[in-house]
C-alpha positions as MATLAB code, in Angstrom:
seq = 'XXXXXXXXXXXXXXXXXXXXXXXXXXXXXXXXXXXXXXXXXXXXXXXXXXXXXXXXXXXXXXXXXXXXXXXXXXXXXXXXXXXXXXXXXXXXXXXXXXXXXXXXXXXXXXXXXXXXXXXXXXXXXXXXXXXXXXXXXXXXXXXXXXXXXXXX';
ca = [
      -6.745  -69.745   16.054;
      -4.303  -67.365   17.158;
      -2.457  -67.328   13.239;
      -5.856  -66.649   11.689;
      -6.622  -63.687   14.190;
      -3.148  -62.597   13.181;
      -3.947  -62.620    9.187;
      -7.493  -61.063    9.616;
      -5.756  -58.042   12.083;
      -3.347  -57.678    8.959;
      -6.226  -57.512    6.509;
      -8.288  -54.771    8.584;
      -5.079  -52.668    9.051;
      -3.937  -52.784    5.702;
      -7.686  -51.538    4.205;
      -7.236  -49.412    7.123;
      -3.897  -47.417    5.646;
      -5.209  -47.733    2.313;
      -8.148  -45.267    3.134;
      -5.921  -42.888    5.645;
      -3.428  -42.734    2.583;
      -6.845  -41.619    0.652;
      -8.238  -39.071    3.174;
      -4.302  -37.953    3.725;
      -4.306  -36.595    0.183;
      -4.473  -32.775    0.120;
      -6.355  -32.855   -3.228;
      -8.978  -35.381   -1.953;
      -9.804  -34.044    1.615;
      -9.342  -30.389    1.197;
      -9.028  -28.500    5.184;
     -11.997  -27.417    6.820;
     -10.582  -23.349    6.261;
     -10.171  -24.228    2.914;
     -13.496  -25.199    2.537;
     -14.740  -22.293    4.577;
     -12.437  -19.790    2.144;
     -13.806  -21.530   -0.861;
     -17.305  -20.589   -0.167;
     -17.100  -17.488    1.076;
     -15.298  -16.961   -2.062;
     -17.984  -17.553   -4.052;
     -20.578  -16.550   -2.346;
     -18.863  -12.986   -2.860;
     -18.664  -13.542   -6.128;
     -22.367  -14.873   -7.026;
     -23.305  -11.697   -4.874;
     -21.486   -9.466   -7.649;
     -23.499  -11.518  -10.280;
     -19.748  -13.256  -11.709;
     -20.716  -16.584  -10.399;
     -23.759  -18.876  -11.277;
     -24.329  -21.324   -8.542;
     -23.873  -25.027  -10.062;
     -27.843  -25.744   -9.225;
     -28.528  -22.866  -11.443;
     -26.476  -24.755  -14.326;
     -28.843  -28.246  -13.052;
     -31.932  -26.671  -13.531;
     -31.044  -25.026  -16.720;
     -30.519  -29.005  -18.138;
     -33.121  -29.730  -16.466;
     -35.501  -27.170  -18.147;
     -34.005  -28.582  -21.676;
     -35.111  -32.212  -20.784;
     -38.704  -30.899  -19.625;
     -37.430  -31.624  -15.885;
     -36.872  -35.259  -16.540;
     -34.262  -36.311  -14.670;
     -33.312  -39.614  -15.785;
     -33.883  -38.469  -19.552;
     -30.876  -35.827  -18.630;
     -28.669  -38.439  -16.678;
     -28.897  -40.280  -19.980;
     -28.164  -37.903  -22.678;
     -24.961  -38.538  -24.315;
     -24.970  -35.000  -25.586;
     -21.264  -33.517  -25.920;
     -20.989  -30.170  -23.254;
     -18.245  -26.937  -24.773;
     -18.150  -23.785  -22.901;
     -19.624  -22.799  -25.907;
     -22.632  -24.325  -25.247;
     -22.499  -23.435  -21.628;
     -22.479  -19.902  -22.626;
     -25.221  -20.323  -25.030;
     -27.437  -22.161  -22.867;
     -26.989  -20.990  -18.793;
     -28.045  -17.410  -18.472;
     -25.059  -15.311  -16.891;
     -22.444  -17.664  -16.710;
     -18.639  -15.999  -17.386;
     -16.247  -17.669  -20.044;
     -13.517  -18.722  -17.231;
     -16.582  -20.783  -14.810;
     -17.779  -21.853  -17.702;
     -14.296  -23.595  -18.826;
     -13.379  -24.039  -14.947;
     -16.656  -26.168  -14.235;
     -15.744  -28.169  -16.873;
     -12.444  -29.100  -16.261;
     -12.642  -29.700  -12.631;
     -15.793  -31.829  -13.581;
     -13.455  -34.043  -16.154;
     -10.974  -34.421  -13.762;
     -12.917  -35.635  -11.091;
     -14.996  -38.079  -13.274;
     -11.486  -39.479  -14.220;
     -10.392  -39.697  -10.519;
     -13.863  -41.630   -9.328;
     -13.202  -43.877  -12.890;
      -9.931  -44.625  -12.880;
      -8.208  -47.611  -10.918;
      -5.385  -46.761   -8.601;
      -2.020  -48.150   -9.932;
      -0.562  -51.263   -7.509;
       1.903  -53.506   -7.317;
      -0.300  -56.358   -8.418;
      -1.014  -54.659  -12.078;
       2.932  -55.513  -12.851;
       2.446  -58.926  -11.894;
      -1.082  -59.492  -13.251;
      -0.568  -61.735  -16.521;
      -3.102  -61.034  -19.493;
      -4.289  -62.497  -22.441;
      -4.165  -60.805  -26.019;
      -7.281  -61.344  -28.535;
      -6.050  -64.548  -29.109;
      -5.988  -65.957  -25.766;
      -2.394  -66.144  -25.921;
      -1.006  -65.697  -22.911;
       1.102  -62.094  -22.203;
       4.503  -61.821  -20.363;
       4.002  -59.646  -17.334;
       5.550  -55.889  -17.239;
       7.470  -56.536  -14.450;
       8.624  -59.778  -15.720;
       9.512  -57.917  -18.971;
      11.862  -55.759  -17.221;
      12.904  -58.641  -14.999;
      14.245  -60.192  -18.523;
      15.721  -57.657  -19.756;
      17.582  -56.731  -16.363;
      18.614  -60.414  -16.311;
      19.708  -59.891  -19.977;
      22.427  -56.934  -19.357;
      23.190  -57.875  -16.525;
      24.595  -61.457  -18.214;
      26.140  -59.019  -20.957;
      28.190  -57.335  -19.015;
      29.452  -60.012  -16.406;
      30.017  -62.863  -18.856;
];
């Protein structure tokens, strides 16, 4: 009883670092005066009419999908700053190209799988079904290989 109390206590706490690590991260969990600077910032700025408000940008693709929602989740239309400029009233060049970028990168963030030790060891198969070497068994081989070069 005791050893499986043990193993599930190491489970919990290892989830447990795994998300501090996460909400450690700088980028991910900004400070609370960051947060604070960052919208005074542009509250400033949407005062002096250089900033339009990212609900402003929703509603304007909301307007071009006659304020059906799902209908605008779905389109697979392509977005430029181009078309940003063309189609939300006021917007600058640089928000336009800022918004985005920062909107790419965090759709690749939330999409793409955190890198682990396990993905070296994971075996795969090709389109064939035959069976790949692993990477780290790769590099295992050809470690093994000059290593045996130069000793023997």
């Amino acid at each position: 009883v005791l050893i499986l109390l043990n193993m599930l206590l190491a489970i919990i706490m290892d989830n447990y670092m795994k998300v501090k690590q996460k909400i450690s991260d700088p980028s991910l969990a900004p400070s609370l005066m960051k947060q604070i600077q960052e919208m005074v910032r542009r509250r400033q700025q949407y005062k002096a009419g250089k900033r339009v408000r990212l609900n402003d940008i929703y509603a304007t693709f909301l307007a071009r999908h006659d304020g059906n929602e799902k209908a605008m989740l779905r389109s697979s239309m392509g977005i430029t700053p181009t078309f940003l400029l063309n189609t939300v009233p006021n917007i600058e060049t640089n928000q336009a190209t800022r918004t985005l970028t920062n909107a790419k990168e965090d759709h690749r963030k939330a999409n793409e799988k955190d890198f682990e030790l396990s993905d070296l060891r994971a075996e795969s198969q090709d389109d064939d079904g035959v069976e790949q070497i692993s990477t780290l068994q790769r590099l295992d081989d050809a470690t093994r290989r000059v290593r045996d070069a130069l000793l023997y």
